[in-house]
mmCIF file of C-alpha atoms in Angstrom:
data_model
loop_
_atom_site.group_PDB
_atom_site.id
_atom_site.type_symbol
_atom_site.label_atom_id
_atom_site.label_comp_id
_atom_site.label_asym_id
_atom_site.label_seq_id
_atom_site.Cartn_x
_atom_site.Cartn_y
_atom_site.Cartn_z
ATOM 1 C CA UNK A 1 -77.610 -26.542 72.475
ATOM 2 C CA UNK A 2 -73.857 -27.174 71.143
ATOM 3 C CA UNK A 3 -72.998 -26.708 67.774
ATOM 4 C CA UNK A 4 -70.287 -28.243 65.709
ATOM 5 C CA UNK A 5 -67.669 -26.093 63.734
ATOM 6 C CA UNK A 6 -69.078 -23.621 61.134
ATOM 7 C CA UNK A 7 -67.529 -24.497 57.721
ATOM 8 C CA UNK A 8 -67.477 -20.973 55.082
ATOM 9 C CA UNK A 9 -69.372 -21.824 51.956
ATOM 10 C CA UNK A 10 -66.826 -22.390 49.368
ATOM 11 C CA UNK A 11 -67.524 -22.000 45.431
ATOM 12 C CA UNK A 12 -65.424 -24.667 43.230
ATOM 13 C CA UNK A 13 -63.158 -23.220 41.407
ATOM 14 C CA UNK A 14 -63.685 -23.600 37.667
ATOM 15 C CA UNK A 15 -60.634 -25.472 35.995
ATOM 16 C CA UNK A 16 -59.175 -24.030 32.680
ATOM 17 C CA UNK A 17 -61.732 -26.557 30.526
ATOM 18 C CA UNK A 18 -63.947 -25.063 32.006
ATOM 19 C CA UNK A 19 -63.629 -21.649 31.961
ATOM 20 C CA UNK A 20 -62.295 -21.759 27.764
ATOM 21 C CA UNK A 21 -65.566 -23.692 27.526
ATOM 22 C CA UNK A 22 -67.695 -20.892 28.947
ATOM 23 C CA UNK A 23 -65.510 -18.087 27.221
ATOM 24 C CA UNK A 24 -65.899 -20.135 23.793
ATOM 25 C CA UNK A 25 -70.210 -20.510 24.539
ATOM 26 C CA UNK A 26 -70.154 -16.516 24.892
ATOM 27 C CA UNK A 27 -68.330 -15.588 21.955
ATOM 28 C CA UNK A 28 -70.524 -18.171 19.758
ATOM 29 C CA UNK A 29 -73.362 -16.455 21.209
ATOM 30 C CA UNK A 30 -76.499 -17.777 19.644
ATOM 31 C CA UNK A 31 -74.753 -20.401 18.101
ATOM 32 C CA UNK A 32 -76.454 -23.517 18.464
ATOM 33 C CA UNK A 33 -73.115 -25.236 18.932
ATOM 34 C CA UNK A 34 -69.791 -24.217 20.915
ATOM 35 C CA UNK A 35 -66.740 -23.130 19.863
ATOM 36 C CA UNK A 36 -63.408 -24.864 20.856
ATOM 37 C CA UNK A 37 -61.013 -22.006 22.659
ATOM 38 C CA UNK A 38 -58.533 -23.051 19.812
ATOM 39 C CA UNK A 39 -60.455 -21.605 16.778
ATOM 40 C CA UNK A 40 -60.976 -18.410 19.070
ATOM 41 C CA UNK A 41 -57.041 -17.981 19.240
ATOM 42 C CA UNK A 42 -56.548 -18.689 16.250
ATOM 43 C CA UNK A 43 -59.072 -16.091 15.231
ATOM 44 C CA UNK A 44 -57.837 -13.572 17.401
ATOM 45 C CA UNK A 45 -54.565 -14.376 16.084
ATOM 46 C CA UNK A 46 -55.267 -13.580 12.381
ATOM 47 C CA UNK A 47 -57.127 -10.688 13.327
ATOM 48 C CA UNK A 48 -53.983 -9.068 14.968
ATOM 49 C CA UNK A 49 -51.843 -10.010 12.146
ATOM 50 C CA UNK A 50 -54.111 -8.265 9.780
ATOM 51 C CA UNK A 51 -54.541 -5.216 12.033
ATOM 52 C CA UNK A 52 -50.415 -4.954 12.181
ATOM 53 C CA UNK A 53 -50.329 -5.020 8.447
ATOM 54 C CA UNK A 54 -52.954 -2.532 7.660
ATOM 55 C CA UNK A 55 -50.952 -0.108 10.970
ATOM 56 C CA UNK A 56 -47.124 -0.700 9.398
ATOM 57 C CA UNK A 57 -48.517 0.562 6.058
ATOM 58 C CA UNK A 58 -50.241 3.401 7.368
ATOM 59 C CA UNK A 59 -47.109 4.522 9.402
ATOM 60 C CA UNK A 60 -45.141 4.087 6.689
ATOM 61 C CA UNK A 61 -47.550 6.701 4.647
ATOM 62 C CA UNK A 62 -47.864 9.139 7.079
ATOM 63 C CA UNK A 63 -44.476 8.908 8.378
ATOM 64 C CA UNK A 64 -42.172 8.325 5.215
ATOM 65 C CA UNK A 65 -42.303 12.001 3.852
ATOM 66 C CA UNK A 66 -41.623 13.308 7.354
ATOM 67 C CA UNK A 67 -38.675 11.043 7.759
ATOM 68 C CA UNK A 68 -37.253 11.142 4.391
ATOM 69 C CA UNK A 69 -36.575 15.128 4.959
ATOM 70 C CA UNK A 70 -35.267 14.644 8.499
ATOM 71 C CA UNK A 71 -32.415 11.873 7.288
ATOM 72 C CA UNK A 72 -32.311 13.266 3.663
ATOM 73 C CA UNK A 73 -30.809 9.695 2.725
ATOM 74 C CA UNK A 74 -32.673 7.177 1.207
ATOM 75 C CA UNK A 75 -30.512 4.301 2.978
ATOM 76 C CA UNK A 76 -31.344 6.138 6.525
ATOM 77 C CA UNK A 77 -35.185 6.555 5.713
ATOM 78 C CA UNK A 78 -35.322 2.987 4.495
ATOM 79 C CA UNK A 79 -33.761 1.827 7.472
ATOM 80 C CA UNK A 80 -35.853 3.924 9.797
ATOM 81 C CA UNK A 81 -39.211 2.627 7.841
ATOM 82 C CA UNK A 82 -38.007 -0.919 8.697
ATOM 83 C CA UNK A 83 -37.866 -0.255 12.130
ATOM 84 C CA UNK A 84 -41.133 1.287 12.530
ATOM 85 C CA UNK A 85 -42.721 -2.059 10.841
ATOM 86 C CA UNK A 86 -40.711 -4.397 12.969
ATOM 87 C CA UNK A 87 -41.581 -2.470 16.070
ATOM 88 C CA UNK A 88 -45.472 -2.764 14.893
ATOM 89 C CA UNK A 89 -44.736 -6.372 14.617
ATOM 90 C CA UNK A 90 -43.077 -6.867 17.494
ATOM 91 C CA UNK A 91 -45.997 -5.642 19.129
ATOM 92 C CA UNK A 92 -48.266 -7.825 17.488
ATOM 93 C CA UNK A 93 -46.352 -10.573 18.040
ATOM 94 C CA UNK A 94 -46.400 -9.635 21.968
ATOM 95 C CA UNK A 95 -50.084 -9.410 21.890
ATOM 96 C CA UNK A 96 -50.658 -13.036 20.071
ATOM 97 C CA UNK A 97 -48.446 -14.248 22.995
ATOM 98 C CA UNK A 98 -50.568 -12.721 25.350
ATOM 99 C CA UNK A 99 -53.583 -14.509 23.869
ATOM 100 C CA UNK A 100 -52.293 -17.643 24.385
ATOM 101 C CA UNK A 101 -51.840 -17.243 28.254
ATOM 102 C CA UNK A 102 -47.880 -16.031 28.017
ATOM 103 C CA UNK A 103 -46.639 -13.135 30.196
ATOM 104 C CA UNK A 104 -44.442 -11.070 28.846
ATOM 105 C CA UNK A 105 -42.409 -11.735 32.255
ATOM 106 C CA UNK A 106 -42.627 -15.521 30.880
ATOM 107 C CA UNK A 107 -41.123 -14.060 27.125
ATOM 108 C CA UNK A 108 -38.328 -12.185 28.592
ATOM 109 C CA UNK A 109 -37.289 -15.003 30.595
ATOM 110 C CA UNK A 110 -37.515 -17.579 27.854
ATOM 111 C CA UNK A 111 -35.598 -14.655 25.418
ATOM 112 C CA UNK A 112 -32.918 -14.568 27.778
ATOM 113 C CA UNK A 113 -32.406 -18.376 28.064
ATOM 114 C CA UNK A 114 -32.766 -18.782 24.877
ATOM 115 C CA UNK A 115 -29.958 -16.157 23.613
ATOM 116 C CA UNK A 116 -27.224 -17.732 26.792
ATOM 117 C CA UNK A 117 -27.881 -20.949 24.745
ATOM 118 C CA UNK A 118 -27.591 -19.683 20.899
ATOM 119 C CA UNK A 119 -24.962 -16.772 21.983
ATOM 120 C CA UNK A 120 -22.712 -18.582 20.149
ATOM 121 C CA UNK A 121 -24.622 -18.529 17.063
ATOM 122 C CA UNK A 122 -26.232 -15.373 17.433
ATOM 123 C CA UNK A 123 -22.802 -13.457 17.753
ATOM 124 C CA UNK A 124 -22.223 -13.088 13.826
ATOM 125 C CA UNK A 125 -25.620 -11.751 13.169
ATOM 126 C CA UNK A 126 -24.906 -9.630 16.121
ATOM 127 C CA UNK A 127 -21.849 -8.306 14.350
ATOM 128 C CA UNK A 128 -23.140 -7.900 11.011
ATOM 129 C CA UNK A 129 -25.843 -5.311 12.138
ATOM 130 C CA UNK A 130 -22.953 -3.605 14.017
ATOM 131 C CA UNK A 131 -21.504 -3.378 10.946
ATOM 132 C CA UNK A 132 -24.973 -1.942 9.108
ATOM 133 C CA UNK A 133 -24.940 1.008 12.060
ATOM 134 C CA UNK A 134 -21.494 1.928 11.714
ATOM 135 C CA UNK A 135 -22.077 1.452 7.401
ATOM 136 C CA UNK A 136 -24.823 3.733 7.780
ATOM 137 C CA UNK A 137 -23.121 6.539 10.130
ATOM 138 C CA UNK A 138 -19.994 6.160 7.926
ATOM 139 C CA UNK A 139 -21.591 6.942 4.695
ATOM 140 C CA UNK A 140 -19.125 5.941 2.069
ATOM 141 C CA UNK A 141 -21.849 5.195 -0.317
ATOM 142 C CA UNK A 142 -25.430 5.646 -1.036
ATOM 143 C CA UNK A 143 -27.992 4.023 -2.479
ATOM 144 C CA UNK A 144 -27.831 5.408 -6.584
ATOM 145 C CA UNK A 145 -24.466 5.679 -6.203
ATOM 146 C CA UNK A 146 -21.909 3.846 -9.242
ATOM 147 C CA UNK A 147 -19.001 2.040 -6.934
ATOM 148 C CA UNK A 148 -16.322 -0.195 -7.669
ATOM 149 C CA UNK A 149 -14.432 -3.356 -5.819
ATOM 150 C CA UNK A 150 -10.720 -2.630 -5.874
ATOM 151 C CA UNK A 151 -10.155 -6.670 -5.690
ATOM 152 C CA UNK A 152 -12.652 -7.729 -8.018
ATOM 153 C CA UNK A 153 -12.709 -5.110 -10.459
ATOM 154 C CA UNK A 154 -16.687 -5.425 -10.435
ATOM 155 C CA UNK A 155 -18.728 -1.842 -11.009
ATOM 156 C CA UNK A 156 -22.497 -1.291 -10.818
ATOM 157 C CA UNK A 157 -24.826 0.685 -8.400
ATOM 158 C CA UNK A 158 -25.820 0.536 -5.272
ATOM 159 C CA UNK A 159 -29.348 -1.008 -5.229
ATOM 160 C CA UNK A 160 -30.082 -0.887 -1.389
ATOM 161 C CA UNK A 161 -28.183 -0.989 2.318
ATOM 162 C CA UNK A 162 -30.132 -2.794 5.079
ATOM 163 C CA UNK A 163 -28.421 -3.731 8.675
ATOM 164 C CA UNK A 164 -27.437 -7.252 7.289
ATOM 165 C CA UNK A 165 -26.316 -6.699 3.969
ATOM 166 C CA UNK A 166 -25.483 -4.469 0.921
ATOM 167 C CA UNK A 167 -26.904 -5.291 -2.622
ATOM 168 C CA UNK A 168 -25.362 -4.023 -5.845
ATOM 169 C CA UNK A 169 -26.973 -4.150 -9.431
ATOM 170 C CA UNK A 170 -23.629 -4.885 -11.913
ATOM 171 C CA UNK A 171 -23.139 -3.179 -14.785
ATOM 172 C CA UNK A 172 -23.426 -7.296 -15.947
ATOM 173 C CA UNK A 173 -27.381 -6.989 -15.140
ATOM 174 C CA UNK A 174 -26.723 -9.323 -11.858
ATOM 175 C CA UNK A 175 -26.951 -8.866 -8.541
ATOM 176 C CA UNK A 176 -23.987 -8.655 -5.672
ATOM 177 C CA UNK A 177 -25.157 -8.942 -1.894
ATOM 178 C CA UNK A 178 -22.310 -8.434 0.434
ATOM 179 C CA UNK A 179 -22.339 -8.736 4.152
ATOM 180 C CA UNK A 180 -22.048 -5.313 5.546
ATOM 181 C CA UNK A 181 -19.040 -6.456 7.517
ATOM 182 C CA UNK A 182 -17.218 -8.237 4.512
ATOM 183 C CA UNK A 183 -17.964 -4.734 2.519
ATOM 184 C CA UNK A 184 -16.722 -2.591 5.401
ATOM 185 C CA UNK A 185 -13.554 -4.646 5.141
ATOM 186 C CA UNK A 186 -12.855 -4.250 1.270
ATOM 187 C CA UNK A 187 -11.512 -1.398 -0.648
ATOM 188 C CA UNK A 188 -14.637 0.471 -2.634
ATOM 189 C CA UNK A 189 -14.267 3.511 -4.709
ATOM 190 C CA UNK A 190 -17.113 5.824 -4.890
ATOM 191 C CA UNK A 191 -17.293 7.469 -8.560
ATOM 192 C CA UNK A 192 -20.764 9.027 -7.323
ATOM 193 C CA UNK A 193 -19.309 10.825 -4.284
ATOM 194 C CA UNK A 194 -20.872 13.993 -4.250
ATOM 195 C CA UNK A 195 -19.589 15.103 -7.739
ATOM 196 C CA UNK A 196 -20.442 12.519 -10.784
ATOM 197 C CA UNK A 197 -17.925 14.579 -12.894
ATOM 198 C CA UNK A 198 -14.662 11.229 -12.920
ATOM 199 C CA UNK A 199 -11.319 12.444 -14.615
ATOM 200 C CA UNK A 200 -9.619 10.003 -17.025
ATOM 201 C CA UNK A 201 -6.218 9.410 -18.460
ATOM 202 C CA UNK A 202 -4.714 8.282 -22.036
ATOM 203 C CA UNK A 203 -0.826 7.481 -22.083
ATOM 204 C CA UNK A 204 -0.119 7.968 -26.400
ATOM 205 C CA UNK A 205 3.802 7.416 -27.095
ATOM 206 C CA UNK A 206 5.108 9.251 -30.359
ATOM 207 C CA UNK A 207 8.480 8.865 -31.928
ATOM 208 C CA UNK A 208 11.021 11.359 -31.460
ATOM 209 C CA UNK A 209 11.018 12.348 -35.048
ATOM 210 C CA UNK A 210 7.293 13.512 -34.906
ATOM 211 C CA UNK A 211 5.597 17.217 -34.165
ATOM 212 C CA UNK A 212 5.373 16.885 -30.049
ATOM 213 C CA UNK A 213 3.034 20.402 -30.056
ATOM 214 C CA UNK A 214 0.772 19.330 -33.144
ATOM 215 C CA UNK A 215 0.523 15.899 -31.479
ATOM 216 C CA UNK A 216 0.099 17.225 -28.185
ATOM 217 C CA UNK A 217 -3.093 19.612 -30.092
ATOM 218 C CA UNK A 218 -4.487 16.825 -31.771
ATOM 219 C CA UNK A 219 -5.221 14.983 -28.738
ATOM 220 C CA UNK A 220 -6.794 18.103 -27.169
ATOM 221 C CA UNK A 221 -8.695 18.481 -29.567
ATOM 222 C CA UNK A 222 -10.161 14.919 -30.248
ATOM 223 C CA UNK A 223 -11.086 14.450 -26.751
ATOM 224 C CA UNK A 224 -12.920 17.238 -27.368
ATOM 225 C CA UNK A 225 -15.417 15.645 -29.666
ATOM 226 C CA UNK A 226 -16.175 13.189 -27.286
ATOM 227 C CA UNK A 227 -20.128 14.228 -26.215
ATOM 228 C CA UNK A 228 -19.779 13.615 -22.342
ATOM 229 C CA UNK A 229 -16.563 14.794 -22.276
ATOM 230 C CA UNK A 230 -16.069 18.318 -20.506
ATOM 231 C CA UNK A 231 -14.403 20.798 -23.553
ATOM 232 C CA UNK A 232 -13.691 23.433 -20.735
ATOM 233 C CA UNK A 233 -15.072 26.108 -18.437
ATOM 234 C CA UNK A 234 -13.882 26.385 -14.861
ATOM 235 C CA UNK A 235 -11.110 24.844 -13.235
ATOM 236 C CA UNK A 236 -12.772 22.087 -11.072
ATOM 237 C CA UNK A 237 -11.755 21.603 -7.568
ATOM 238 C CA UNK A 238 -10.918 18.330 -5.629
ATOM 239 C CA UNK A 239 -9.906 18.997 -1.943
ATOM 240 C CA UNK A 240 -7.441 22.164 -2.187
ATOM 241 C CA UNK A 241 -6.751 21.483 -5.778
ATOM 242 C CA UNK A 242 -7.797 22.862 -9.021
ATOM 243 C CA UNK A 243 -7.466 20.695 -12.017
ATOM 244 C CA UNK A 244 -8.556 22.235 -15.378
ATOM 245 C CA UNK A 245 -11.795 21.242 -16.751
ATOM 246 C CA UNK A 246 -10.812 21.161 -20.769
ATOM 247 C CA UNK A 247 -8.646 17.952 -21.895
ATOM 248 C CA UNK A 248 -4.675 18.619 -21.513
ATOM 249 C CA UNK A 249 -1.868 16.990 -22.845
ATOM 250 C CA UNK A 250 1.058 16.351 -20.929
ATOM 251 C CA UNK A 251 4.550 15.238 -21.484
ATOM 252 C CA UNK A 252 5.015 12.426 -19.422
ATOM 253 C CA UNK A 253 8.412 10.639 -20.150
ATOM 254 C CA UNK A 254 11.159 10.794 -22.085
ATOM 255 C CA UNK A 255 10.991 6.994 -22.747
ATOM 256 C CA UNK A 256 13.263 4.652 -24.818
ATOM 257 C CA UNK A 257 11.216 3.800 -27.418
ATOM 258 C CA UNK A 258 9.683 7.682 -27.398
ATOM 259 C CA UNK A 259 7.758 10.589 -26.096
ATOM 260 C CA UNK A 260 5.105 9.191 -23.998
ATOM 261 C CA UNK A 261 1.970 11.650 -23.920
ATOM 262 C CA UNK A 262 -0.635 11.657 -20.953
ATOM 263 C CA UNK A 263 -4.110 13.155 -21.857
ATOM 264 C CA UNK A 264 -6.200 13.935 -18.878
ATOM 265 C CA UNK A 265 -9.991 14.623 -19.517
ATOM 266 C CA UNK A 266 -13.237 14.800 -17.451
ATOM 267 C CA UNK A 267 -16.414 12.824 -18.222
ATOM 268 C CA UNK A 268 -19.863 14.167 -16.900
ATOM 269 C CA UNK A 269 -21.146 10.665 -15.465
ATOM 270 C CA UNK A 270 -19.252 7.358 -15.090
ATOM 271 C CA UNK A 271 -21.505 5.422 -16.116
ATOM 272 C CA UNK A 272 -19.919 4.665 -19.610
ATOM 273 C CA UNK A 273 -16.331 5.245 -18.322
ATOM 274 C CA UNK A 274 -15.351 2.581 -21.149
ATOM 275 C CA UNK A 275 -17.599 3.881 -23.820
ATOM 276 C CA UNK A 276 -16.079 7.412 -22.735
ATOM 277 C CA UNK A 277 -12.833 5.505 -23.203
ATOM 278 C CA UNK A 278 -12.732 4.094 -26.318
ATOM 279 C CA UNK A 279 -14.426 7.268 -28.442
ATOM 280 C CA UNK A 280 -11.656 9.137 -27.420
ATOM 281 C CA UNK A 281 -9.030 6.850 -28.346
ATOM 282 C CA UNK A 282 -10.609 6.189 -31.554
ATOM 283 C CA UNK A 283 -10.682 9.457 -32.420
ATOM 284 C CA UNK A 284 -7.012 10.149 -31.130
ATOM 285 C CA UNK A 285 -6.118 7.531 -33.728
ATOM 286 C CA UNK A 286 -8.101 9.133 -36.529
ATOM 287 C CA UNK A 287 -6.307 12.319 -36.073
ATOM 288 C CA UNK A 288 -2.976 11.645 -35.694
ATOM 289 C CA UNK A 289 -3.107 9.204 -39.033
ATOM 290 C CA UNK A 290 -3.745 11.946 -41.308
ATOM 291 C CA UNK A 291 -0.862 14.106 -39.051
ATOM 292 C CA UNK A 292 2.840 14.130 -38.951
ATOM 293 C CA UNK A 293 2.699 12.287 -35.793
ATOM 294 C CA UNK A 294 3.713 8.363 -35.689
ATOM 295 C CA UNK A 295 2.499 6.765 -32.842
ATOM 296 C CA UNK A 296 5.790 5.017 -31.333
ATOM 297 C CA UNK A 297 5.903 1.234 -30.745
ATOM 298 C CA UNK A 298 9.040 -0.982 -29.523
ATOM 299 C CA UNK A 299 12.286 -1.471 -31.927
ATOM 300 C CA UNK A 300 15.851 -1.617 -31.842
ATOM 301 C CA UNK A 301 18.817 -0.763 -33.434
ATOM 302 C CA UNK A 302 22.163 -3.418 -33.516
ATOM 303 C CA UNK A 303 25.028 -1.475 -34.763
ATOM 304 C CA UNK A 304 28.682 -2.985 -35.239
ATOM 305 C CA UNK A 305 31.552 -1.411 -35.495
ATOM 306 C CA UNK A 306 35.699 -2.180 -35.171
ATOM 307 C CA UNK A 307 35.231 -1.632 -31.454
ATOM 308 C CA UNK A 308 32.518 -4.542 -31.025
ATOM 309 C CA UNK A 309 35.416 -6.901 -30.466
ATOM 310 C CA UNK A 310 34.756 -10.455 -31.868
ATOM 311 C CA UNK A 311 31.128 -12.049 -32.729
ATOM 312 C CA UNK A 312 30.423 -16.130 -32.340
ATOM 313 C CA UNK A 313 28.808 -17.681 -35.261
ATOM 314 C CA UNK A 314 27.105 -21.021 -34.647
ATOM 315 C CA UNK A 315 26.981 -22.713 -38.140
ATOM 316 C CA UNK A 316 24.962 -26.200 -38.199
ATOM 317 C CA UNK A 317 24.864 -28.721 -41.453
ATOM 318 C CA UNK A 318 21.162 -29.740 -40.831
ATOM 319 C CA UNK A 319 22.350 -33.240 -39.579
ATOM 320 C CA UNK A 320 21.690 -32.491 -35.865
ATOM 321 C CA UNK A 321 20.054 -34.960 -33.711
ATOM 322 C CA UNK A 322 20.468 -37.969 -36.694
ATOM 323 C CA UNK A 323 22.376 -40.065 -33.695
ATOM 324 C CA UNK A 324 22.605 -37.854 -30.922
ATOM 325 C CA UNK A 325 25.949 -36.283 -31.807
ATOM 326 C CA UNK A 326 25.817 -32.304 -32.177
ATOM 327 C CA UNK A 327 26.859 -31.117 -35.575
ATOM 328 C CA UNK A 328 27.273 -27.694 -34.965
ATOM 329 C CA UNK A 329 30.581 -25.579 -34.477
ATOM 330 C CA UNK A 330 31.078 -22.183 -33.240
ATOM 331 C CA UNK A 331 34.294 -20.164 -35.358
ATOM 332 C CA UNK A 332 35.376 -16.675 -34.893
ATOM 333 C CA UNK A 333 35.106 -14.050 -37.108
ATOM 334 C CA UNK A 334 38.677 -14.758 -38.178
ATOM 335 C CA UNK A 335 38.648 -18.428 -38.843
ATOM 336 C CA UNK A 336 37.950 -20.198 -41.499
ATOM 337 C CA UNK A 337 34.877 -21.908 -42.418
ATOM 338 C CA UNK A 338 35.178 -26.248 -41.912
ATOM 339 C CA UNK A 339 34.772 -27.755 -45.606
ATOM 340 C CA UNK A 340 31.187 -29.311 -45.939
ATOM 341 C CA UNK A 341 31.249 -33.348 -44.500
ATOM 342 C CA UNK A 342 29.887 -36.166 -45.883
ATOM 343 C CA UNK A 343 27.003 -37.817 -44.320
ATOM 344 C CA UNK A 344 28.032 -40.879 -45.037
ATOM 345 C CA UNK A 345 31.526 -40.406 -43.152
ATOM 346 C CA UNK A 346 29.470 -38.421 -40.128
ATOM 347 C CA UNK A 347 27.989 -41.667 -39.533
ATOM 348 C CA UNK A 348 30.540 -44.056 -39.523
ATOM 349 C CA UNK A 349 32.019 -41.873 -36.797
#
């Protein structure tokens, strides 16, 4: 007895309708109705989202002491807190893909066609986070600190530093984000660099007929009265050099118009540099008005003598312009003055 070929058995393989339908019927379990694979990714979805919330702000509890005394800067442990909420996201954001069927194989090959086509675009963001890392590693400023933009002339403090950008709260109650590369590129001064104490200077010009030394006191001594102002103690020491701490007066110039006086002082915080500013100068003025000090302001002196040679006079009769014709004559100082005209004979000229 002959038998015709044996053919295995085969089980049909469920399609992908299938098998989401089945997966869906489980997870409704006794749910009298099924539930479309969409709503379960979705679901899952949320779920993962909420778990990557609740994990970035636990990190960031149990981490942010720990990393705030290994940087010791708040822009480095603010920076470092970022990262360890993106990389929670990331992750969550890996896993969602994964629910909905994509490999990460899949994601890295669709990352790196994507960034060959947006290169272009991506190359400035690219170089503004540069900029962050090498803003951060730098350290020219820190967040608290009082800075200033050389071009601008704009003060205030430095609110934050993040890879993209730098924000600064004016002393105008307004906020000024800069790109961290346009920042790196400008000329900032720092008046919060290490020591808050900022040295100040106030050019006063006497005459040459007043009391240089009780002027020169006077000054001293009204900067003195100045609260934030330092009255003296210790020479304080910038780099190799020792400057001293009281106000000093210096004399700066023997000028035309008269002794010009520099006063150098230090002020505890610059934070009211101009406030700091104008007390002392009002009370510099105060002082010296009572004093035998006159505070010196432009003039000159013509003098004439039988060496001056000779002087032009211009003398005009008022008639000037009437009909275009210029009335007015220039004599020397030794001749004669013209005998007034007639109008009436100017104009029939």
């Amino acid at each position: 007895m002959r038998f015709g070929p044996v053919w295995p058995l085969q089980t049909p393989t469920p399609t992908p309708t299938e098998t989401a339908t089945e997966v869906a019927t489980d997870i409704g379990g006794l749910l009298p109705f099924d539930i479309p694979m969409w709503v379960v990714n979705i679901g899952e979805s949320l779920i993962v989202v909420a778990l990557a919330i609740i994990l970035s702000r636990i990190l960031v509890r149990l981490l942010g002491r720990r990393v705030a005394r290994q940087f010791r800067r708040p822009s480095l442990t603010r920076t470092a807190l970022r990262g360890i909420r993106a990389g929670v996201y990331i992750f969550a954001l890996l896993t969602i893909l994964n629910i909905y069927g994509l490999q990460l194989g899949d994601i890295a090959l669709s990352v790196t066609v994507f960034t060959a086509v947006v290169g272009v675009v991506l190359a400035p963001i690219l170089g503004g986070l540069i900029s962050g890392v090498f803003l951060l590693a730098d350290q020219p400023f820190e967040i608290g600190d009082m800075i200033e933009l050389v071009d601008t002339g704009q003060r205030g403090f430095v609110e934050d530093i993040t890879l993209r950008h730098t924000k600064i709260f004016t002393l105008d109650n307004t906020f000024l984000v800069i790109p961290n590369g346009e920042i790196r590129q400008r000329d900032v001064v720092n008046y919060s660099a290490e020591d808050a104490r900022t040295r100040l200077s106030l050019d006063v010009m006497v005459t040459y007929e007043s009391d240089i030394a009780a002027a020169r006191t006077l000054i001293e001594a009204a900067a003195r009265e100045v609260d934030n102002v330092i009255s003296g103690g210790p020479d304080i020491r910038v780099g190799a050099a020792r400057y001293p701490a009281s106000p000093t007066v210096y004399i700066n110039e023997f000028a035309d118009h008269g002794v010009l006086l520099t006063l150098r002082y230090w002020v505890t915080e610059p934070y009211k540099l101009l406030a700091a500013r104008s007390r002392v100068q009002t009370n510099v003025w105060r002082r010296l008005e009572d004093a035998d000090v006159e505070i010196a302001y432009p003039h000159s002196h013509l003098y004439f003598d039988d060496t001056s040679g000779e002087m032009n006079v211009s003398l005009t009769n008022g008639l000037g312009g009437l009909d275009g014709v210029d009335r007015s004559q220039t004599v020397t100082g030794d001749s004669p003055v013209p005998p007034r005209q007639d109008p009436d004979e100017l104009g029939d000229e």
